[in-house]
Short mmCIF file of C-alpha atoms and ligand atoms in Angstrom, two decimals:
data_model
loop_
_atom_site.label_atom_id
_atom_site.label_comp_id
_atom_site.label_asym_id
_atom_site.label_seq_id
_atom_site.Cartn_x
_atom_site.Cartn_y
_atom_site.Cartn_z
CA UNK K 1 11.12 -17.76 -12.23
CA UNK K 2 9.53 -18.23 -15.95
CA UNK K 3 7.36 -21.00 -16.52
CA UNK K 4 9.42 -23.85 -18.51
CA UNK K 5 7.13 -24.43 -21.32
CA UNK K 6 7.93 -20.25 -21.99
CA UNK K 7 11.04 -20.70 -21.98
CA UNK K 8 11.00 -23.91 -24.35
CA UNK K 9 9.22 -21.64 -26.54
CA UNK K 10 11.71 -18.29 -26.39
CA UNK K 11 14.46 -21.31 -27.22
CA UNK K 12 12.55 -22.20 -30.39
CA UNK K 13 11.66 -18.95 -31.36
CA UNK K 14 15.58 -17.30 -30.85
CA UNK K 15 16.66 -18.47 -34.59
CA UNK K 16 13.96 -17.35 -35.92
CA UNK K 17 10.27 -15.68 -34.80
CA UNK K 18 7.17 -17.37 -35.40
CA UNK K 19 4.05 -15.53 -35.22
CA UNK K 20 1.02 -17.42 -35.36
CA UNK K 21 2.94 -20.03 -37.17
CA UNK K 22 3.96 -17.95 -39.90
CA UNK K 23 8.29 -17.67 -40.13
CA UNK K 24 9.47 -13.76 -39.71
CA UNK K 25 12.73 -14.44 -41.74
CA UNK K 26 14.09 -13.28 -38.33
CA UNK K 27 15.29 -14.12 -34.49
CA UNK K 28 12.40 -12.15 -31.86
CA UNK K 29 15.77 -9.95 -30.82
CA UNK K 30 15.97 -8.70 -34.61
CA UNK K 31 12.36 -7.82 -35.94
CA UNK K 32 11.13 -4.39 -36.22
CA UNK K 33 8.51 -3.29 -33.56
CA UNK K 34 6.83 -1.40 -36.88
CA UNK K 35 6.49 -4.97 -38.24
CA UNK K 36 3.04 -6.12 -38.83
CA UNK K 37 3.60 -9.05 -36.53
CA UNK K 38 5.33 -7.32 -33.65
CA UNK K 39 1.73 -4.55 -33.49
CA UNK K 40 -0.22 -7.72 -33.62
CA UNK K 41 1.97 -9.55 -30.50
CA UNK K 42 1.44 -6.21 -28.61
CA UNK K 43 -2.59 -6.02 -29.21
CA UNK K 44 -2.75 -9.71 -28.37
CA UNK K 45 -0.73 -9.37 -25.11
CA UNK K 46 -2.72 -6.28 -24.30
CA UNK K 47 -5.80 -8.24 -24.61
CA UNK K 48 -5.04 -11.00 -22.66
CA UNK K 49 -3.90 -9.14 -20.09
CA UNK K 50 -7.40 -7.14 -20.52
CA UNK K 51 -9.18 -10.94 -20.51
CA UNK K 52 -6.96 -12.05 -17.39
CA UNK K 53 -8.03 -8.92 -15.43
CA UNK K 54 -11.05 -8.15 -16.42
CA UNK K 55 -10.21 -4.51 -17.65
CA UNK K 56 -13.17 -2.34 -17.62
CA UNK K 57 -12.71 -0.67 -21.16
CA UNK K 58 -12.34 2.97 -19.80
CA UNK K 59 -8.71 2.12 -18.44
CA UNK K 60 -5.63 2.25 -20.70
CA UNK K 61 -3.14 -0.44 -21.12
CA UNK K 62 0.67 0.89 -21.21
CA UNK K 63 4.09 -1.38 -21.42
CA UNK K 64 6.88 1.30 -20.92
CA UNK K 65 10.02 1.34 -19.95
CA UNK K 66 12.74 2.75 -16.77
CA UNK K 67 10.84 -0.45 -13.86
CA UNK K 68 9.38 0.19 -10.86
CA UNK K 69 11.48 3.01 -9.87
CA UNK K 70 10.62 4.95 -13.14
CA UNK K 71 6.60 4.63 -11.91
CA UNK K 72 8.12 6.25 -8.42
CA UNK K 73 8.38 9.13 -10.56
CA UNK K 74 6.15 9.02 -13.34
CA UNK K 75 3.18 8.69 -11.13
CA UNK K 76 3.79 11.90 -9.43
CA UNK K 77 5.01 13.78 -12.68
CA UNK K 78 1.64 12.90 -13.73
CA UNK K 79 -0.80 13.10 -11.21
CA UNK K 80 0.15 14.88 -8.44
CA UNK K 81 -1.21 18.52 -9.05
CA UNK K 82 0.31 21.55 -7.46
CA UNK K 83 -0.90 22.39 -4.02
CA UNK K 84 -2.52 19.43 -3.37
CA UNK K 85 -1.00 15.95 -1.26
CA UNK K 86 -0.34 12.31 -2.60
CA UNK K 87 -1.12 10.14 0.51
CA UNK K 88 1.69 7.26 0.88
CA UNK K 89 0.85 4.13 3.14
CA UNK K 90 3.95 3.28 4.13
CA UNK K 91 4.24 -0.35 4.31
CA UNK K 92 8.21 -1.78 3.73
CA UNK K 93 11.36 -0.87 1.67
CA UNK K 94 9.64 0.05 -2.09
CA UNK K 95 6.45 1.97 -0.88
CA UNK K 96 9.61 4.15 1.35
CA UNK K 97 11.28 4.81 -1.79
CA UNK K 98 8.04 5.62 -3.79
CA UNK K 99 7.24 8.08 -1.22
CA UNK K 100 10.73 9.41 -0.91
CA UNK K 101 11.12 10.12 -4.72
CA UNK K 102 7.58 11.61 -5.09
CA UNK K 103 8.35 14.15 -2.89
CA UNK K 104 10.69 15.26 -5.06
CA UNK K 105 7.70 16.80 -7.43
CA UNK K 106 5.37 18.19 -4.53
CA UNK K 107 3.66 17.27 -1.35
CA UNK K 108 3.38 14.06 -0.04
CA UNK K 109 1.42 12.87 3.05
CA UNK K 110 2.74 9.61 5.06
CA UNK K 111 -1.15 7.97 6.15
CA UNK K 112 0.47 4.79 7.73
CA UNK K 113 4.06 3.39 8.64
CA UNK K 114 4.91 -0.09 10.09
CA UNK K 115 8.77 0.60 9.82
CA UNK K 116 9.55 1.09 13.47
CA UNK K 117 8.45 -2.82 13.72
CA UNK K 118 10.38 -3.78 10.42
CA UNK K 119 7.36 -3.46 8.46
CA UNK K 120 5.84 -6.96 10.22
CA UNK K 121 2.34 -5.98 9.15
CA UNK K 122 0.73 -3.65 6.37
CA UNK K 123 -0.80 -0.57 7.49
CA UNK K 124 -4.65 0.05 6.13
CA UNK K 125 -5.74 3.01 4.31
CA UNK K 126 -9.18 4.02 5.54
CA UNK K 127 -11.58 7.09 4.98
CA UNK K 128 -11.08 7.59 8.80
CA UNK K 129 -7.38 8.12 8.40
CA UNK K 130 -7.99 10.62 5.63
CA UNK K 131 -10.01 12.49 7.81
CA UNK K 132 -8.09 12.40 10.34
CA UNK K 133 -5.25 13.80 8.36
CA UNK K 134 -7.40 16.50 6.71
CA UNK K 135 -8.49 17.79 10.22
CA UNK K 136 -4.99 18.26 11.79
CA UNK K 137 -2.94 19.46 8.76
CA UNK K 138 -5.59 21.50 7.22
CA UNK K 139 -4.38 24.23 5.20
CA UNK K 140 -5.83 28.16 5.37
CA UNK K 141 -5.48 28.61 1.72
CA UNK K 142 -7.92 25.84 1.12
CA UNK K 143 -10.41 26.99 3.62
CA UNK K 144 -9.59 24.20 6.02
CA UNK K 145 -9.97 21.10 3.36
CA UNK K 146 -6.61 19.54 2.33
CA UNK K 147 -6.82 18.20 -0.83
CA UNK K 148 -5.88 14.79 -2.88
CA UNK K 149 -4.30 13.95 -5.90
CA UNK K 150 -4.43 10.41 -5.08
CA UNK K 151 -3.25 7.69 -2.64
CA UNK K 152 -0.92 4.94 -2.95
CA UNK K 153 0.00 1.86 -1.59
CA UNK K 154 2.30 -1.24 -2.55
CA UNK K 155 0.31 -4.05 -2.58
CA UNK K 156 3.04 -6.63 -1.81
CA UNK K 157 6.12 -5.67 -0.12
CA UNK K 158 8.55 -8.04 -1.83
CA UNK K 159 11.75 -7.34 0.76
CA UNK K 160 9.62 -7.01 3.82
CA UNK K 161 6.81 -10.56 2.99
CA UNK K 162 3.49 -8.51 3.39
CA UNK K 163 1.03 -8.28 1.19
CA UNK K 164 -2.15 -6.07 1.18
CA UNK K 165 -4.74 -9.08 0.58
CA UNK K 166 -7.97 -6.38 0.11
CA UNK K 167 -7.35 -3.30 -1.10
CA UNK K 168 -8.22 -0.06 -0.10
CA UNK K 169 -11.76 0.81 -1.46
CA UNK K 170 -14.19 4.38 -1.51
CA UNK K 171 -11.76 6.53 -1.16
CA UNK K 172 -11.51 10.70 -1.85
CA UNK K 173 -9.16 10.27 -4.79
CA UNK K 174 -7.69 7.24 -6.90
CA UNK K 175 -5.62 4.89 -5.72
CA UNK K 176 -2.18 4.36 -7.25
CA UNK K 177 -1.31 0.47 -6.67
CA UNK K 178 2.26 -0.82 -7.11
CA UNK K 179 1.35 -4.74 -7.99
CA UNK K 180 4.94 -5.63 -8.94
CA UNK K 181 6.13 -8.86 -7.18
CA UNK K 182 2.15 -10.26 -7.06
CA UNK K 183 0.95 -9.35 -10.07
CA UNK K 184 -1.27 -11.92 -11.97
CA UNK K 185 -0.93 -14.04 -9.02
CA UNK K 186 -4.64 -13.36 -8.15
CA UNK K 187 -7.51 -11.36 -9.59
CA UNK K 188 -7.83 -7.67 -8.38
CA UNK K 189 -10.79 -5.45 -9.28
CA UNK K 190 -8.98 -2.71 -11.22
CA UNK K 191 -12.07 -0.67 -11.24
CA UNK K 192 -11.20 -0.22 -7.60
CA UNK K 193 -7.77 1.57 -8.30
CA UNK K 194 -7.12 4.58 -10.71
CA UNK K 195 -3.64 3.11 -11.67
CA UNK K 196 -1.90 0.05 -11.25
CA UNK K 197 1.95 -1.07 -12.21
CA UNK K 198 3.88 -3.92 -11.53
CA UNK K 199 7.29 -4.36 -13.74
CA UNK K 200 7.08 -7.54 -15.64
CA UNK K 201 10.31 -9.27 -13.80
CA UNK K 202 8.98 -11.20 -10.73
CA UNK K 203 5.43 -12.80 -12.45
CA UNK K 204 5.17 -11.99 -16.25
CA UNK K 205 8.55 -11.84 -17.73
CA UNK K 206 12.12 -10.81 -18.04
CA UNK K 207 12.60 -7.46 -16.96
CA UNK K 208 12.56 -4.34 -19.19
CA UNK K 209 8.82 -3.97 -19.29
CA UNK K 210 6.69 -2.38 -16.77
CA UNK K 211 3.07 -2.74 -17.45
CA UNK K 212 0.50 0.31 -16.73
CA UNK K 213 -3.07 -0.05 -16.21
CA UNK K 214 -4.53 3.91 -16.15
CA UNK K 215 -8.04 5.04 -16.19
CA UNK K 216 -8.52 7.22 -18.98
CA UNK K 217 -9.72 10.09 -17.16
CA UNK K 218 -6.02 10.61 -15.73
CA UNK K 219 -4.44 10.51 -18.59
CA UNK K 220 -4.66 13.78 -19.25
CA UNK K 221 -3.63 15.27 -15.74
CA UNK K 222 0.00 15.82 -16.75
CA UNK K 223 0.99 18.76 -17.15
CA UNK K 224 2.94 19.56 -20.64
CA UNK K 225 6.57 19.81 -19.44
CA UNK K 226 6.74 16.40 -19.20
CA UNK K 227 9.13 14.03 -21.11
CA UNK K 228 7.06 12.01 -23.76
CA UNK K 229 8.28 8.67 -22.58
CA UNK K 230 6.87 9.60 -19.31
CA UNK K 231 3.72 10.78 -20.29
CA UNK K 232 1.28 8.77 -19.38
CA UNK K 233 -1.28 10.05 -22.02
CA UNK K 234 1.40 10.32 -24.75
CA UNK K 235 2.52 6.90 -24.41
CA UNK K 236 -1.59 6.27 -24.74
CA UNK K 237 -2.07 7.71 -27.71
CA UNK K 238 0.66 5.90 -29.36
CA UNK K 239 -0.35 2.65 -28.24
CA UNK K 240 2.97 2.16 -26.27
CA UNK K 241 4.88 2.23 -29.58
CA UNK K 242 5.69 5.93 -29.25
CA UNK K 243 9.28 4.86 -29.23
CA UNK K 244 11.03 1.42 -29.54
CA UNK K 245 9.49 -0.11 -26.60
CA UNK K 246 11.40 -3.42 -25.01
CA UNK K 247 10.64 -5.80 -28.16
CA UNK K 248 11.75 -9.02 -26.52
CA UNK K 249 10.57 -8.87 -22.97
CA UNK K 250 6.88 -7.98 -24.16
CA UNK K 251 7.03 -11.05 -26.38
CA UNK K 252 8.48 -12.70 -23.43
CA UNK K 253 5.28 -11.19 -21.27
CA UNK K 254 3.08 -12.23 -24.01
CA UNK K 255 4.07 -16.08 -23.90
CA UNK K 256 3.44 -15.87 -19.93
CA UNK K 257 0.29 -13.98 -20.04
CA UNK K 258 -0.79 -17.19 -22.53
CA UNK K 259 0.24 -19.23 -20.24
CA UNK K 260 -1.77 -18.33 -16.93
CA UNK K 261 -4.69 -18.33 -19.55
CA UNK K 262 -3.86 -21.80 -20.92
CA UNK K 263 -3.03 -22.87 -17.01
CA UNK K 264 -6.56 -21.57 -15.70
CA UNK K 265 -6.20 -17.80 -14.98
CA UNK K 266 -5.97 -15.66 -11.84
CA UNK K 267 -8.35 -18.44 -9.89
CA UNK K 268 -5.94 -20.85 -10.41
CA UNK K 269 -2.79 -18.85 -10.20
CA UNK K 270 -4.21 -17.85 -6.51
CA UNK K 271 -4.90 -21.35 -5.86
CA UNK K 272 -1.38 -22.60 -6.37
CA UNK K 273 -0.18 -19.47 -4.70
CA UNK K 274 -2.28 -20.53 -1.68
CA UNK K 275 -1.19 -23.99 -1.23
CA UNK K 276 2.24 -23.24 -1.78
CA UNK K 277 2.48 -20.49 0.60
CA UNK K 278 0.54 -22.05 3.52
CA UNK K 279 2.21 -24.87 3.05
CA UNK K 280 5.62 -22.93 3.94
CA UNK K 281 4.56 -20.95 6.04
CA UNK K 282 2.64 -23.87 8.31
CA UNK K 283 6.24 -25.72 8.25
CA UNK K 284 7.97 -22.52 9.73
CA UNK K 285 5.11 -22.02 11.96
CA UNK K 286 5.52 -25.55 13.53
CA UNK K 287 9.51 -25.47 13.66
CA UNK K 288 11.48 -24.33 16.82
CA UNK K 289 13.94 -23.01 14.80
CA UNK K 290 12.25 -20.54 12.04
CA UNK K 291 10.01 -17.81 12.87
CA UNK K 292 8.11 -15.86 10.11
CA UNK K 293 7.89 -12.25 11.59
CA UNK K 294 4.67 -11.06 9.74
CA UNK K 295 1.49 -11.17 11.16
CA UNK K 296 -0.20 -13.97 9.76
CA UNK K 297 -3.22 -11.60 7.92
CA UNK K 298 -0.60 -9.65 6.05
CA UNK K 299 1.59 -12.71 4.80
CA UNK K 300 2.76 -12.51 1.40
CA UNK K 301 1.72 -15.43 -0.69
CA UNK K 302 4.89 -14.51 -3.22
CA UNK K 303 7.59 -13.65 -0.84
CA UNK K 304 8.02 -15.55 2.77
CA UNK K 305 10.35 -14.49 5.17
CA UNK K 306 11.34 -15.91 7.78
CA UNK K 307 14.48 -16.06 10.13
CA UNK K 308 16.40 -18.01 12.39
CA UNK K 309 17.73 -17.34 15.55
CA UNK K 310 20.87 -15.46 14.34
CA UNK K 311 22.79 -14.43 11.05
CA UNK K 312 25.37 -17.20 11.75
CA UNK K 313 22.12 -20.07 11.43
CA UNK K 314 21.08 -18.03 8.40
CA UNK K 315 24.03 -18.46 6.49
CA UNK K 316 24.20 -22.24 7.16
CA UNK K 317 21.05 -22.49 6.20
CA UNK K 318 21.43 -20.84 2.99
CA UNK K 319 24.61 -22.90 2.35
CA UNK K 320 22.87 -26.14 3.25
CA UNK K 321 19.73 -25.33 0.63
CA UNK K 322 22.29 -24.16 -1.95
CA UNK K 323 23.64 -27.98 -1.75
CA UNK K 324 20.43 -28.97 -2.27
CA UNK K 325 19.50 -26.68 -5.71
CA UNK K 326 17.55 -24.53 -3.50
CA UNK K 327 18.58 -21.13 -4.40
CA UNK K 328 18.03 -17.57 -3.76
CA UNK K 329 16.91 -17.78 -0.65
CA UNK K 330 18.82 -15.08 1.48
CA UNK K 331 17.04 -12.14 2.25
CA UNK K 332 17.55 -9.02 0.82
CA UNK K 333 20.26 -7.18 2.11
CA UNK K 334 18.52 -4.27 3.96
CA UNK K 335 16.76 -6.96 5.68
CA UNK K 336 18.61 -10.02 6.09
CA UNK K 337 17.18 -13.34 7.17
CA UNK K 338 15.73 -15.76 4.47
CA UNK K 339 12.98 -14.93 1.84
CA UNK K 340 11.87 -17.59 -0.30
CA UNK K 341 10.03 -16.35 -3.00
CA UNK K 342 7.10 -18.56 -4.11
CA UNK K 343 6.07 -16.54 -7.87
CA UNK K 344 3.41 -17.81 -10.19
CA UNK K 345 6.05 -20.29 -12.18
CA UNK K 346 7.22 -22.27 -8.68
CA UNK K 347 5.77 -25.66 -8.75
CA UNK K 348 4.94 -27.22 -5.39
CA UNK K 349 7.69 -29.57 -5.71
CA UNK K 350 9.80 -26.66 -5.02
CA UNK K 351 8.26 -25.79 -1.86
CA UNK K 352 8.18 -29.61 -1.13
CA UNK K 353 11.75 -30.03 -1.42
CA UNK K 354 12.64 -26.67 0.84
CA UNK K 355 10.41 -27.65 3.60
CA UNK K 356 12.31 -31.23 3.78
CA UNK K 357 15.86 -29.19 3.82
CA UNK K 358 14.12 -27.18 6.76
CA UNK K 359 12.97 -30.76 8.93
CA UNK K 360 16.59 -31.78 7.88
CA UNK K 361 18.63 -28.52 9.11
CA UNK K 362 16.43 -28.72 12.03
CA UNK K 363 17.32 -31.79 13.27
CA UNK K 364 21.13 -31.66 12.46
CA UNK K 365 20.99 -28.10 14.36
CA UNK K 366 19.29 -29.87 17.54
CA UNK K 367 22.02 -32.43 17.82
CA UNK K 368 24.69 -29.71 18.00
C1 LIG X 401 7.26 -4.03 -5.14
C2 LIG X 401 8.45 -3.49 -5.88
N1 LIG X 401 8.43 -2.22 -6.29
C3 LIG X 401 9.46 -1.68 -6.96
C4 LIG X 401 10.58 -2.43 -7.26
C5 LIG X 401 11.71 -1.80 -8.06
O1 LIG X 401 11.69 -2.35 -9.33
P1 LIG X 401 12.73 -1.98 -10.50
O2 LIG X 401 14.03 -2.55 -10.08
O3 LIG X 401 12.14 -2.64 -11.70
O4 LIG X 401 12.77 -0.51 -10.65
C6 LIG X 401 10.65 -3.76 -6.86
C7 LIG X 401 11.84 -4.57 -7.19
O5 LIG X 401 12.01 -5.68 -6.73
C8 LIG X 401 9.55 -4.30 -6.15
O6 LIG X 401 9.57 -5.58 -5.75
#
């Protein structure tokens, strides 16, 4: 979901683009990304996004292309040396696949699973862990010491409704953080993490652009035989404009990343995110009907799932919130159940009206 006043302005601005009030002679979906104006959207959206997060100035800020699932593979083409381990937490559906395709360019260490209890809680990355790790798969060639490239988690599992609500801190290497369905929905201290991505589509904009946040000093880990659009230091040096990035989704971005500023920020983005959350999630806790399966310190404040007592009560209940304009909320299909998912442009009116449809399918289900 896009804010509305976004999408008011991507409706005025279809006929023809205007930058800083200043006519381009030209619809957003037809300018050059050479053009003066379109260099000037892309500094201005990487600076708010820099203002937003607080970016320490040593990090890089990147808006390429392929989603999430090209970062499952970029970040290992990049950073994963030869004989040494990327540590995976293991914490739902997209972390699996991350894991799955990074083995693919080397070694790769699982440090935590949850799957064998549908990923109801997050696993935590500790020092201890590591350790732990190093001492029982340590490797002769190394002289005993198993060494990092760096560790990774996803910090909200959007299929599975957890969310990692501290992140892993002091560790051996630099953490690779996969922010996509909660990012800009709360502050994070990037000076923590040694990479962060999050494609645009769930909080920032339509999809097309995934956003990078790199510290400089792992830029240049690649090796060469690399493709340029996946080079994480190539795509640096050009200032993302190496080839023609995704013109109308980062103008898209930079209208939302106005926004949050305009609305208040990351403080008040997690305060909405908050209230509307707890208030959903307090309405399933007190039914007799709904359960949300997560444990309640690793509930995602974007995505809540929850489920009923059977698939049969899930589809009615889907069905009976369709009537009422509330959409999308079956749960993915590996998963099933409900999710409803609560992103940065949801107003609590929305959450309002699901938790009545709730009450009401409660009571009609009670009578049966
Ligand atoms: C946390 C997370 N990671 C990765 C992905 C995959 O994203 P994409 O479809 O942009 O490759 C998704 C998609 O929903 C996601 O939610």
């Amino acid at each position: 979901m896009l804010p509305a006043a976004v999408i008011d302005q991507i409706k005025a601005d279809l006929p023809e683009w205007h930058w800083q009030g200043v006519g381009q002679g030209a619809s957003i979906m037809e300018v050059s990304h050479r053009g003066k104006a379109f260099e000037a959207l892309i500094n201005d959206a990487e600076q708010d996004l820099r203002d937003l997060l607080a970016i320490p100035a040593n990090y890089s800020v990147l808006f390429m292309q392929g989603g999430a699932w090209g970062q499952f593979a970029c970040v290992p083409m990049n950073l994963l040396r030869a004989d040494e381990y990327a540590g995976y937490v293991v914490s739902g559906g997209w972390s699996k696949s991350a894991s799955e395709e990074a083995a693919k360019f080397g070694e790769v260490a699982v440090l935590g699973l949850s799957e064998e209890d549908r990923y109801h809680w997050a696993p935590k990355l500790s020092t201890d862990i590591i350790e732990k790790y190093n001492k029982s798969h340590s490797r002769p060639d190394k002289l005993g010491e198993t060494l990092w490239s760096y560790f990774y988690v996803c910090s909200n599992e959007t299929v599975y409704g957890n969310e990692l609500h501290t992140l892993p801190r002091d560790l051996p290497a630099p953490l690779v953080v996969d922010a996509s369905s909660h990012f800009l929905s709360r502050a994070m201290d990037v000076s923590s993490c040694g990479l962060i991505y999050a494609g645009a589509q769930k909080n920032v904009g339509p999809a097309g652009v995934t956003i990078v946040i790199v510290r400089d000093d792992l830029l240049d880990r690649a090796p060469k035989a690399i493709p340029a659009v996946w080079h994480y230091a190539h795509m640096a040096k050009h200032k993302s404009l190496f080839n023609t990035p995704p013109v109308f989704s980062i103008y898209a971005t930079a209208l939302t990343l106005k926004w949050i500023k305009a609305q208040g920020g990351l403080d008040e983005m997690e305060r909405r995110a908050v209230a509307r959350s707890s208030m959903l999630y307090d309405a399933i806790d007190a039914s007799k009907l709904f359960k949300a399966p997560v444990v309640k310190a690793d509930r995602s404040r974007m995505n809540v799932v929850f489920d009923s007592p059977n698939e049969e009560i899930d589809k009615a209940f889907v069905t009976f919130c369709e009537a009422r304009g509330l959409m999308s909320l079956k749960g993915h299909r590996v998963r099933g159940g409900m999710r409803a998912s609560l992103y940065n442009a949801m107003p609590i009116e929305g959450v309002e009206a699901l938790v009545a449809a709730m009450r009401e399918f409660e009571t009609i289900q009670s009578k049966l």
